[in-house]
JSON list of C-alpha atoms in Angstrom, two decimals:
[
{"chain": "A", "resi": 205, "resn": "VAL", "atom": "CA", "xyz": [0.00, 0.00, 0.00]},
{"chain": "A", "resi": 206, "resn": "LEU", "atom": "CA", "xyz": [2.79, 2.41, 0.90]},
{"chain": "A", "resi": 207, "resn": "GLN", "atom": "CA", "xyz": [4.60, 1.67, -2.34]},
{"chain": "A", "resi": 208, "resn": "VAL", "atom": "CA", "xyz": [1.60, 2.21, -4.62]},
{"chain": "A", "resi": 209, "resn": "VAL", "atom": "CA", "xyz": [0.51, 5.36, -2.79]},
{"chain": "A", "resi": 210, "resn": "LEU", "atom": "CA", "xyz": [4.00, 6.84, -2.99]},
{"chain": "A", "resi": 211, "resn": "GLY", "atom": "CA", "xyz": [4.16, 5.89, -6.67]},
{"chain": "A", "resi": 212, "resn": "ALA", "atom": "CA", "xyz": [0.82, 7.59, -7.29]},
{"chain": "A", "resi": 213, "resn": "GLY", "atom": "CA", "xyz": [2.05, 10.79, -5.66]},
{"chain": "A", "resi": 214, "resn": "VAL", "atom": "CA", "xyz": [5.23, 10.83, -7.72]},
{"chain": "A", "resi": 215, "resn": "LEU", "atom": "CA", "xyz": [3.35, 10.03, -10.93]},
{"chain": "A", "resi": 216, "resn": "SER", "atom": "CA", "xyz": [0.85, 12.82, -10.27]},
{"chain": "A", "resi": 217, "resn": "VAL", "atom": "CA", "xyz": [3.70, 15.34, -10.21]},
{"chain": "A", "resi": 218, "resn": "GLY", "atom": "CA", "xyz": [5.04, 13.80, -13.42]},
{"chain": "A", "resi": 219, "resn": "LEU", "atom": "CA", "xyz": [1.62, 14.08, -15.06]},
{"chain": "A", "resi": 220, "resn": "LEU", "atom": "CA", "xyz": [1.36, 17.71, -14.04]},
{"chain": "A", "resi": 221, "resn": "ILE", "atom": "CA", "xyz": [4.80, 18.50, -15.50]},
{"chain": "A", "resi": 222, "resn": "ALA", "atom": "CA", "xyz": [3.92, 16.62, -18.69]},
{"chain": "A", "resi": 223, "resn": "GLY", "atom": "CA", "xyz": [0.65, 18.51, -18.93]},
{"chain": "A", "resi": 224, "resn": "VAL", "atom": "CA", "xyz": [2.32, 21.93, -18.94]},
{"chain": "A", "resi": 225, "resn": "THR", "atom": "CA", "xyz": [5.17, 20.87, -21.26]},
{"chain": "A", "resi": 226, "resn": "VAL", "atom": "CA", "xyz": [4.46, 18.01, -23.66]},
{"chain": "A", "resi": 227, "resn": "GLY", "atom": "CA", "xyz": [0.73, 18.17, -23.13]},
{"chain": "A", "resi": 228, "resn": "TYR", "atom": "CA", "xyz": [-1.85, 15.39, -23.07]},
{"chain": "A", "resi": 229, "resn": "PRO", "atom": "CA", "xyz": [-2.11, 13.99, -26.60]},
{"chain": "A", "resi": 230, "resn": "VAL", "atom": "CA", "xyz": [-3.57, 10.49, -26.62]},
{"chain": "A", "resi": 231, "resn": "TRP", "atom": "CA", "xyz": [-0.48, 9.01, -28.24]},
{"chain": "A", "resi": 232, "resn": "PHE", "atom": "CA", "xyz": [1.70, 10.36, -25.42]},
{"chain": "A", "resi": 233, "resn": "MET", "atom": "CA", "xyz": [-0.60, 8.86, -22.79]},
{"chain": "A", "resi": 234, "resn": "TRP", "atom": "CA", "xyz": [-0.35, 5.41, -24.39]},
{"chain": "A", "resi": 235, "resn": "ILE", "atom": "CA", "xyz": [3.43, 5.65, -24.82]},
{"chain": "A", "resi": 236, "resn": "ALA", "atom": "CA", "xyz": [3.85, 6.77, -21.20]},
{"chain": "A", "resi": 237, "resn": "LEU", "atom": "CA", "xyz": [1.82, 3.77, -20.02]},
{"chain": "A", "resi": 238, "resn": "GLY", "atom": "CA", "xyz": [3.80, 1.37, -22.21]},
{"chain": "A", "resi": 239, "resn": "VAL", "atom": "CA", "xyz": [7.17, 2.73, -21.13]},
{"chain": "A", "resi": 240, "resn": "LEU", "atom": "CA", "xyz": [6.28, 2.60, -17.44]},
{"chain": "A", "resi": 241, "resn": "LEU", "atom": "CA", "xyz": [5.01, -0.99, -17.74]},
{"chain": "A", "resi": 242, "resn": "ALA", "atom": "CA", "xyz": [8.15, -2.04, -19.60]},
{"chain": "A", "resi": 243, "resn": "VAL", "atom": "CA", "xyz": [10.53, -0.40, -17.14]},
{"chain": "A", "resi": 244, "resn": "LEU", "atom": "CA", "xyz": [8.66, -1.46, -14.01]},
{"chain": "A", "resi": 245, "resn": "ALA", "atom": "CA", "xyz": [7.42, -4.89, -15.10]},
{"chain": "A", "resi": 246, "resn": "LYS", "atom": "CA", "xyz": [9.61, -6.83, -12.64]},
{"chain": "A", "resi": 247, "resn": "ASP", "atom": "CA", "xyz": [8.78, -4.45, -9.82]},
{"chain": "A", "resi": 248, "resn": "CYS", "atom": "CA", "xyz": [5.07, -4.79, -10.58]},
{"chain": "A", "resi": 249, "resn": "LEU", "atom": "CA", "xyz": [5.30, -8.59, -10.45]},
{"chain": "A", "resi": 250, "resn": "TYR", "atom": "CA", "xyz": [7.23, -8.43, -7.19]},
{"chain": "A", "resi": 251, "resn": "TRP", "atom": "CA", "xyz": [4.69, -6.00, -5.78]},
{"chain": "A", "resi": 252, "resn": "GLY", "atom": "CA", "xyz": [1.80, -8.24, -6.86]},
{"chain": "A", "resi": 253, "resn": "SER", "atom": "CA", "xyz": [3.38, -11.29, -5.24]},
{"chain": "A", "resi": 254, "resn": "GLY", "atom": "CA", "xyz": [3.27, -9.48, -1.91]},
{"chain": "A", "resi": 255, "resn": "TRP", "atom": "CA", "xyz": [-0.51, -9.76, -1.93]},
{"chain": "A", "resi": 256, "resn": "LEU", "atom": "CA", "xyz": [-0.27, -13.55, -1.77]},
{"chain": "A", "resi": 257, "resn": "GLY", "atom": "CA", "xyz": [0.08, -13.15, 1.97]},
{"chain": "A", "resi": 258, "resn": "LEU", "atom": "CA", "xyz": [-3.62, -12.33, 2.09]},
{"chain": "A", "resi": 259, "resn": "GLY", "atom": "CA", "xyz": [-4.35, -16.07, 2.06]},
{"chain": "A", "resi": 260, "resn": "GLN", "atom": "CA", "xyz": [-2.74, -16.59, 5.45]},
{"chain": "A", "resi": 261, "resn": "PHE", "atom": "CA", "xyz": [-4.30, -13.39, 6.72]},
{"chain": "A", "resi": 262, "resn": "TRP", "atom": "CA", "xyz": [-7.73, -14.60, 5.58]},
{"chain": "A", "resi": 263, "resn": "ARG", "atom": "CA", "xyz": [-7.38, -17.85, 7.52]},
{"chain": "A", "resi": 264, "resn": "SER", "atom": "CA", "xyz": [-6.43, -15.99, 10.69]},
{"chain": "A", "resi": 265, "resn": "THR", "atom": "CA", "xyz": [-9.61, -13.91, 10.82]},
{"chain": "A", "resi": 266, "resn": "GLY", "atom": "CA", "xyz": [-11.98, -16.66, 11.99]},
{"chain": "A", "resi": 267, "resn": "LYS", "atom": "CA", "xyz": [-15.55, -17.27, 10.83]},
{"chain": "A", "resi": 268, "resn": "LEU", "atom": "CA", "xyz": [-16.76, -13.78, 11.75]},
{"chain": "A", "resi": 269, "resn": "GLY", "atom": "CA", "xyz": [-13.85, -12.15, 9.96]},
{"chain": "A", "resi": 270, "resn": "ARG", "atom": "CA", "xyz": [-14.33, -14.20, 6.81]},
{"chain": "A", "resi": 271, "resn": "LEU", "atom": "CA", "xyz": [-18.06, -13.41, 6.81]},
{"chain": "A", "resi": 272, "resn": "LEU", "atom": "CA", "xyz": [-17.39, -9.67, 7.12]},
{"chain": "A", "resi": 273, "resn": "PHE", "atom": "CA", "xyz": [-14.70, -9.77, 4.44]},
{"chain": "A", "resi": 274, "resn": "GLY", "atom": "CA", "xyz": [-17.09, -11.66, 2.17]},
{"chain": "A", "resi": 275, "resn": "LEU", "atom": "CA", "xyz": [-19.85, -9.08, 2.67]},
{"chain": "A", "resi": 276, "resn": "SER", "atom": "CA", "xyz": [-17.37, -6.25, 2.15]},
{"chain": "A", "resi": 277, "resn": "GLY", "atom": "CA", "xyz": [-16.17, -7.92, -1.03]},
{"chain": "A", "resi": 278, "resn": "ALA", "atom": "CA", "xyz": [-19.75, -8.13, -2.28]},
{"chain": "A", "resi": 279, "resn": "ILE", "atom": "CA", "xyz": [-20.20, -4.40, -1.65]},
{"chain": "A", "resi": 280, "resn": "LEU", "atom": "CA", "xyz": [-16.97, -3.55, -3.47]},
{"chain": "A", "resi": 281, "resn": "GLY", "atom": "CA", "xyz": [-17.90, -5.86, -6.34]},
{"chain": "A", "resi": 282, "resn": "SER", "atom": "CA", "xyz": [-21.27, -4.17, -6.80]},
{"chain": "A", "resi": 283, "resn": "SER", "atom": "CA", "xyz": [-19.62, -0.75, -6.72]},
{"chain": "A", "resi": 284, "resn": "LEU", "atom": "CA", "xyz": [-17.21, -1.87, -9.43]},
{"chain": "A", "resi": 285, "resn": "LEU", "atom": "CA", "xyz": [-20.22, -2.59, -11.66]},
{"chain": "A", "resi": 286, "resn": "LEU", "atom": "CA", "xyz": [-21.42, 0.94, -10.90]},
{"chain": "A", "resi": 287, "resn": "ALA", "atom": "CA", "xyz": [-18.02, 2.34, -11.84]},
{"chain": "A", "resi": 288, "resn": "LEU", "atom": "CA", "xyz": [-18.20, 0.54, -15.20]},
{"chain": "A", "resi": 289, "resn": "ALA", "atom": "CA", "xyz": [-21.44, 2.35, -16.02]},
{"chain": "A", "resi": 290, "resn": "PRO", "atom": "CA", "xyz": [-21.49, 5.92, -17.42]},
{"chain": "A", "resi": 291, "resn": "PRO", "atom": "CA", "xyz": [-20.89, 8.40, -14.56]},
{"chain": "A", "resi": 292, "resn": "LEU", "atom": "CA", "xyz": [-23.90, 10.28, -13.24]},
{"chain": "A", "resi": 293, "resn": "LYS", "atom": "CA", "xyz": [-22.79, 11.86, -9.96]},
{"chain": "A", "resi": 294, "resn": "PHE", "atom": "CA", "xyz": [-22.97, 15.64, -9.78]},
{"chain": "A", "resi": 295, "resn": "ASP", "atom": "CA", "xyz": [-19.40, 16.44, -8.67]},
{"chain": "A", "resi": 296, "resn": "ALA", "atom": "CA", "xyz": [-17.90, 14.09, -11.25]},
{"chain": "A", "resi": 297, "resn": "LEU", "atom": "CA", "xyz": [-19.87, 15.67, -14.08]},
{"chain": "A", "resi": 298, "resn": "VAL", "atom": "CA", "xyz": [-19.27, 19.23, -12.90]},
{"chain": "A", "resi": 299, "resn": "TYR", "atom": "CA", "xyz": [-15.54, 19.06, -12.19]},
{"chain": "A", "resi": 300, "resn": "HIS", "atom": "CA", "xyz": [-13.85, 15.76, -11.25]},
{"chain": "A", "resi": 301, "resn": "LEU", "atom": "CA", "xyz": [-14.30, 14.45, -14.80]},
{"chain": "A", "resi": 302, "resn": "ALA", "atom": "CA", "xyz": [-15.17, 17.74, -16.50]},
{"chain": "A", "resi": 303, "resn": "LEU", "atom": "CA", "xyz": [-11.75, 19.23, -15.76]},
{"chain": "A", "resi": 304, "resn": "PRO", "atom": "CA", "xyz": [-9.79, 16.25, -17.15]},
{"chain": "A", "resi": 305, "resn": "GLN", "atom": "CA", "xyz": [-12.03, 16.33, -20.21]},
{"chain": "A", "resi": 306, "resn": "ALA", "atom": "CA", "xyz": [-11.18, 20.03, -20.67]},
{"chain": "A", "resi": 307, "resn": "TYR", "atom": "CA", "xyz": [-7.47, 19.22, -20.41]},
{"chain": "A", "resi": 308, "resn": "LEU", "atom": "CA", "xyz": [-7.78, 16.50, -23.04]},
{"chain": "A", "resi": 309, "resn": "HIS", "atom": "CA", "xyz": [-9.81, 18.78, -25.31]},
{"chain": "A", "resi": 310, "resn": "ALA", "atom": "CA", "xyz": [-7.12, 21.47, -25.03]},
{"chain": "A", "resi": 311, "resn": "GLY", "atom": "CA", "xyz": [-4.35, 18.89, -25.33]},
{"chain": "A", "resi": 312, "resn": "ARG", "atom": "CA", "xyz": [-2.60, 20.12, -22.20]},
{"chain": "A", "resi": 313, "resn": "PHE", "atom": "CA", "xyz": [-3.04, 21.17, -18.58]},
{"chain": "A", "resi": 314, "resn": "ILE", "atom": "CA", "xyz": [-4.87, 24.52, -18.62]},
{"chain": "A", "resi": 315, "resn": "TYR", "atom": "CA", "xyz": [-6.62, 26.99, -16.35]},
{"chain": "A", "resi": 316, "resn": "THR", "atom": "CA", "xyz": [-10.39, 26.89, -16.77]},
{"chain": "A", "resi": 317, "resn": "PRO", "atom": "CA", "xyz": [-11.85, 30.25, -15.71]},
{"chain": "A", "resi": 318, "resn": "TRP", "atom": "CA", "xyz": [-15.39, 28.99, -16.41]},
{"chain": "A", "resi": 319, "resn": "ASN", "atom": "CA", "xyz": [-15.09, 26.32, -13.70]},
{"chain": "A", "resi": 320, "resn": "MET", "atom": "CA", "xyz": [-14.69, 27.66, -10.16]},
{"chain": "A", "resi": 321, "resn": "PHE", "atom": "CA", "xyz": [-13.64, 24.23, -8.90]},
{"chain": "A", "resi": 322, "resn": "TRP", "atom": "CA", "xyz": [-10.35, 24.33, -10.83]},
{"chain": "A", "resi": 323, "resn": "GLY", "atom": "CA", "xyz": [-8.57, 25.49, -7.67]},
{"chain": "A", "resi": 324, "resn": "MET", "atom": "CA", "xyz": [-9.04, 22.12, -5.97]},
{"chain": "A", "resi": 325, "resn": "PRO", "atom": "CA", "xyz": [-5.98, 19.82, -5.69]},
{"chain": "A", "resi": 326, "resn": "GLN", "atom": "CA", "xyz": [-5.30, 18.25, -9.06]},
{"chain": "A", "resi": 327, "resn": "THR", "atom": "CA", "xyz": [-3.71, 14.94, -8.01]},
{"chain": "A", "resi": 328, "resn": "GLY", "atom": "CA", "xyz": [-6.76, 12.87, -8.86]},
{"chain": "A", "resi": 329, "resn": "GLU", "atom": "CA", "xyz": [-7.76, 15.03, -11.82]},
{"chain": "A", "resi": 330, "resn": "VAL", "atom": "CA", "xyz": [-4.52, 14.52, -13.77]},
{"chain": "A", "resi": 331, "resn": "PHE", "atom": "CA", "xyz": [-4.81, 10.76, -13.22]},
{"chain": "A", "resi": 332, "resn": "TYR", "atom": "CA", "xyz": [-8.40, 10.86, -14.44]},
{"chain": "A", "resi": 333, "resn": "ALA", "atom": "CA", "xyz": [-7.20, 12.74, -17.53]},
{"chain": "A", "resi": 334, "resn": "TRP", "atom": "CA", "xyz": [-4.72, 9.93, -18.21]},
{"chain": "A", "resi": 335, "resn": "ALA", "atom": "CA", "xyz": [-7.38, 7.29, -17.71]},
{"chain": "A", "resi": 336, "resn": "MET", "atom": "CA", "xyz": [-9.93, 9.11, -19.88]},
{"chain": "A", "resi": 337, "resn": "ALA", "atom": "CA", "xyz": [-7.38, 9.46, -22.67]},
{"chain": "A", "resi": 338, "resn": "LEU", "atom": "CA", "xyz": [-6.96, 5.67, -22.65]},
{"chain": "A", "resi": 339, "resn": "GLY", "atom": "CA", "xyz": [-10.55, 4.54, -22.25]},
{"chain": "A", "resi": 340, "resn": "GLY", "atom": "CA", "xyz": [-13.10, 7.21, -21.44]},
{"chain": "A", "resi": 341, "resn": "ALA", "atom": "CA", "xyz": [-14.89, 8.35, -18.29]},
{"chain": "A", "resi": 342, "resn": "GLU", "atom": "CA", "xyz": [-15.66, 4.80, -17.16]},
{"chain": "A", "resi": 343, "resn": "THR", "atom": "CA", "xyz": [-11.93, 4.03, -17.08]},
{"chain": "A", "resi": 344, "resn": "ALA", "atom": "CA", "xyz": [-11.41, 7.01, -14.80]},
{"chain": "A", "resi": 345, "resn": "ALA", "atom": "CA", "xyz": [-14.16, 5.75, -12.48]},
{"chain": "A", "resi": 346, "resn": "VAL", "atom": "CA", "xyz": [-12.58, 2.29, -12.35]},
{"chain": "A", "resi": 347, "resn": "LEU", "atom": "CA", "xyz": [-9.24, 3.92, -11.53]},
{"chain": "A", "resi": 348, "resn": "GLY", "atom": "CA", "xyz": [-10.95, 5.73, -8.68]},
{"chain": "A", "resi": 349, "resn": "TRP", "atom": "CA", "xyz": [-12.37, 2.39, -7.51]},
{"chain": "A", "resi": 350, "resn": "LEU", "atom": "CA", "xyz": [-8.87, 0.89, -7.51]},
{"chain": "A", "resi": 351, "resn": "VAL", "atom": "CA", "xyz": [-7.57, 3.79, -5.43]},
{"chain": "A", "resi": 352, "resn": "ALA", "atom": "CA", "xyz": [-10.41, 3.20, -2.97]},
{"chain": "A", "resi": 353, "resn": "LEU", "atom": "CA", "xyz": [-9.43, -0.48, -2.83]},
{"chain": "A", "resi": 354, "resn": "ILE", "atom": "CA", "xyz": [-5.84, 0.49, -2.03]},
{"chain": "A", "resi": 355, "resn": "ALA", "atom": "CA", "xyz": [-6.95, 2.94, 0.66]},
{"chain": "A", "resi": 356, "resn": "LEU", "atom": "CA", "xyz": [-9.21, 0.35, 2.28]},
{"chain": "A", "resi": 357, "resn": "SER", "atom": "CA", "xyz": [-6.45, -2.25, 2.04]},
{"chain": "A", "resi": 358, "resn": "GLY", "atom": "CA", "xyz": [-4.23, 0.12, 4.00]},
{"chain": "A", "resi": 359, "resn": "VAL", "atom": "CA", "xyz": [-6.86, 0.33, 6.73]},
{"chain": "A", "resi": 360, "resn": "VAL", "atom": "CA", "xyz": [-7.13, -3.48, 6.82]},
{"chain": "A", "resi": 361, "resn": "ALA", "atom": "CA", "xyz": [-3.36, -4.00, 6.91]},
{"chain": "A", "resi": 362, "resn": "TYR", "atom": "CA", "xyz": [-2.74, -1.39, 9.58]},
{"chain": "A", "resi": 363, "resn": "THR", "atom": "CA", "xyz": [-5.61, -2.57, 11.79]},
{"chain": "A", "resi": 364, "resn": "GLY", "atom": "CA", "xyz": [-4.61, -6.19, 11.29]},
{"chain": "A", "resi": 365, "resn": "ARG", "atom": "CA", "xyz": [-1.04, -5.50, 12.36]},
{"chain": "A", "resi": 366, "resn": "ARG", "atom": "CA", "xyz": [-2.11, -3.54, 15.43]},
{"chain": "A", "resi": 367, "resn": "LEU", "atom": "CA", "xyz": [-5.22, -5.43, 16.58]},
{"chain": "A", "resi": 368, "resn": "GLY", "atom": "CA", "xyz": [-5.45, -8.68, 14.61]},
{"chain": "A", "resi": 369, "resn": "GLY", "atom": "CA", "xyz": [-7.28, -10.03, 11.57]},
{"chain": "A", "resi": 370, "resn": "ARG", "atom": "CA", "xyz": [-10.78, -10.06, 13.05]},
{"chain": "A", "resi": 371, "resn": "SER", "atom": "CA", "xyz": [-10.50, -6.41, 14.04]},
{"chain": "A", "resi": 372, "resn": "ALA", "atom": "CA", "xyz": [-9.32, -5.60, 10.52]},
{"chain": "A", "resi": 373, "resn": "ALA", "atom": "CA", "xyz": [-12.45, -7.25, 9.09]},
{"chain": "A", "resi": 374, "resn": "VAL", "atom": "CA", "xyz": [-14.62, -5.24, 11.48]},
{"chain": "A", "resi": 375, "resn": "ALA", "atom": "CA", "xyz": [-12.83, -2.01, 10.53]},
{"chain": "A", "resi": 376, "resn": "LEU", "atom": "CA", "xyz": [-13.45, -2.61, 6.83]},
{"chain": "A", "resi": 377, "resn": "ALA", "atom": "CA", "xyz": [-17.08, -3.59, 7.35]},
{"chain": "A", "resi": 378, "resn": "ALA", "atom": "CA", "xyz": [-17.67, -0.58, 9.61]},
{"chain": "A", "resi": 379, "resn": "LEU", "atom": "CA", "xyz": [-16.48, 1.77, 6.86]},
{"chain": "A", "resi": 380, "resn": "LEU", "atom": "CA", "xyz": [-18.42, 0.12, 4.05]},
{"chain": "A", "resi": 381, "resn": "ALA", "atom": "CA", "xyz": [-21.57, -0.01, 6.20]},
{"chain": "A", "resi": 382, "resn": "GLY", "atom": "CA", "xyz": [-21.95, 3.68, 5.41]},
{"chain": "A", "resi": 383, "resn": "PHE", "atom": "CA", "xyz": [-23.96, 3.99, 2.18]},
{"chain": "A", "resi": 384, "resn": "THR", "atom": "CA", "xyz": [-22.15, 7.08, 0.90]},
{"chain": "A", "resi": 385, "resn": "PHE", "atom": "CA", "xyz": [-18.77, 5.66, 1.86]},
{"chain": "A", "resi": 386, "resn": "ALA", "atom": "CA", "xyz": [-19.49, 2.45, -0.04]},
{"chain": "A", "resi": 387, "resn": "GLN", "atom": "CA", "xyz": [-21.03, 4.09, -3.10]},
{"chain": "A", "resi": 388, "resn": "ALA", "atom": "CA", "xyz": [-18.29, 6.74, -3.35]},
{"chain": "A", "resi": 389, "resn": "THR", "atom": "CA", "xyz": [-15.82, 4.06, -4.40]},
{"chain": "A", "resi": 390, "resn": "ALA", "atom": "CA", "xyz": [-17.44, 4.24, -7.85]},
{"chain": "A", "resi": 391, "resn": "TRP", "atom": "CA", "xyz": [-18.03, 7.96, -8.21]},
{"chain": "A", "resi": 392, "resn": "ALA", "atom": "CA", "xyz": [-14.68, 9.12, -9.65]},
{"chain": "A", "resi": 393, "resn": "TYR", "atom": "CA", "xyz": [-14.34, 11.61, -6.80]},
{"chain": "A", "resi": 394, "resn": "VAL", "atom": "CA", "xyz": [-11.04, 12.46, -5.10]},
{"chain": "A", "resi": 395, "resn": "ASP", "atom": "CA", "xyz": [-12.02, 11.66, -1.50]},
{"chain": "A", "resi": 396, "resn": "TYR", "atom": "CA", "xyz": [-10.44, 8.22, -1.64]},
{"chain": "A", "resi": 397, "resn": "TRP", "atom": "CA", "xyz": [-7.23, 9.69, -3.06]},
{"chain": "A", "resi": 398, "resn": "VAL", "atom": "CA", "xyz": [-6.99, 11.82, 0.09]},
{"chain": "A", "resi": 399, "resn": "MET", "atom": "CA", "xyz": [-7.80, 8.80, 2.23]},
{"chain": "A", "resi": 400, "resn": "ALA", "atom": "CA", "xyz": [-5.11, 6.69, 0.55]},
{"chain": "A", "resi": 401, "resn": "PHE", "atom": "CA", "xyz": [-2.43, 9.31, 1.25]},
{"chain": "A", "resi": 402, "resn": "ALA", "atom": "CA", "xyz": [-3.79, 9.84, 4.78]},
{"chain": "A", "resi": 403, "resn": "VAL", "atom": "CA", "xyz": [-3.69, 6.11, 5.57]},
{"chain": "A", "resi": 404, "resn": "ALA", "atom": "CA", "xyz": [-0.10, 5.96, 4.31]},
{"chain": "A", "resi": 405, "resn": "PHE", "atom": "CA", "xyz": [0.74, 8.95, 6.51]},
{"chain": "A", "resi": 406, "resn": "LEU", "atom": "CA", "xyz": [-0.78, 7.31, 9.59]},
{"chain": "A", "resi": 407, "resn": "ILE", "atom": "CA", "xyz": [1.07, 4.04, 8.99]},
{"chain": "A", "resi": 408, "resn": "VAL", "atom": "CA", "xyz": [4.45, 5.73, 8.62]},
{"chain": "A", "resi": 409, "resn": "PHE", "atom": "CA", "xyz": [3.84, 8.32, 11.34]},
{"chain": "A", "resi": 410, "resn": "ASP", "atom": "CA", "xyz": [2.85, 5.61, 13.81]},
{"chain": "A", "resi": 411, "resn": "ARG", "atom": "CA", "xyz": [6.06, 3.78, 12.95]},
{"chain": "A", "resi": 412, "resn": "ALA", "atom": "CA", "xyz": [8.03, 6.99, 13.37]},
{"chain": "A", "resi": 413, "resn": "LEU", "atom": "CA", "xyz": [6.58, 7.60, 16.83]},
{"chain": "A", "resi": 414, "resn": "LYS", "atom": "CA", "xyz": [7.60, 4.12, 17.91]},
{"chain": "A", "resi": 415, "resn": "ALA", "atom": "CA", "xyz": [11.07, 4.03, 16.38]},
{"chain": "A", "resi": 416, "resn": "GLY", "atom": "CA", "xyz": [11.91, 7.74, 16.50]},
{"chain": "A", "resi": 417, "resn": "SER", "atom": "CA", "xyz": [13.40, 7.47, 13.01]},
{"chain": "A", "resi": 418, "resn": "SER", "atom": "CA", "xyz": [13.92, 10.76, 11.20]},
{"chain": "A", "resi": 419, "resn": "LYS", "atom": "CA", "xyz": [13.53, 8.86, 7.91]},
{"chain": "A", "resi": 420, "resn": "ASP", "atom": "CA", "xyz": [10.02, 7.77, 8.87]},
{"chain": "A", "resi": 421, "resn": "PHE", "atom": "CA", "xyz": [9.13, 11.32, 9.91]},
{"chain": "A", "resi": 422, "resn": "PHE", "atom": "CA", "xyz": [10.37, 12.52, 6.52]},
{"chain": "A", "resi": 423, "resn": "TRP", "atom": "CA", "xyz": [8.19, 10.05, 4.61]},
{"chain": "A", "resi": 424, "resn": "ALA", "atom": "CA", "xyz": [5.22, 10.88, 6.84]},
{"chain": "A", "resi": 425, "resn": "GLY", "atom": "CA", "xyz": [5.67, 14.49, 5.77]},
{"chain": "A", "resi": 426, "resn": "ILE", "atom": "CA", "xyz": [5.79, 13.46, 2.12]},
{"chain": "A", "resi": 427, "resn": "PHE", "atom": "CA", "xyz": [2.51, 11.55, 2.41]},
{"chain": "A", "resi": 428, "resn": "ALA", "atom": "CA", "xyz": [0.90, 14.43, 4.29]},
{"chain": "A", "resi": 429, "resn": "GLY", "atom": "CA", "xyz": [1.99, 16.75, 1.50]},
{"chain": "A", "resi": 430, "resn": "PHE", "atom": "CA", "xyz": [0.46, 14.50, -1.17]},
{"chain": "A", "resi": 431, "resn": "ALA", "atom": "CA", "xyz": [-2.77, 14.34, 0.86]}
]
């Protein structure tokens, strides 16, 4: 979780720099994706293999934990179907997806005086522009769903390490029991981007408080800045 969240923060800065220099032509977006996948293929495989530990974690949660994880998975699965449908939520249509669409239409990162929401943090918006260049608004919504999955995984991992697997299942279920919280995973908003960076901050900051490591305090500051 920490690795992917840090990577997202770094990539967002790269996308912003690209937007004001090279611009956002579709061909550049595809080439950027291909180059990153080629360069980071081994790292991606290594990162993916780390998730195999979920099997052992699953077995340690007991019957209640597995039931709650199963119900949470059903909620997330249904929200993925919602993300695959054309977006309808107000904020997404007014700015979270409207701004990336304006950037793609202009071919670069621009100021939009007609949209008063332009002043919001652009971390999620530049990623949505990349996703929309590759596959449309639904792709951006699915990307937002993946970010929500990462953020929630951070909550599960942190809670599991501190309090155990069953508590982690309860923590996840408690969050997804909120209708808005569950549905927002599919809305292509930026709330879960903030949550992902915030969870990473809490994990590293907690570690820094225990170990007193200046390195951990530094990375906690980086995650806070991205949030």
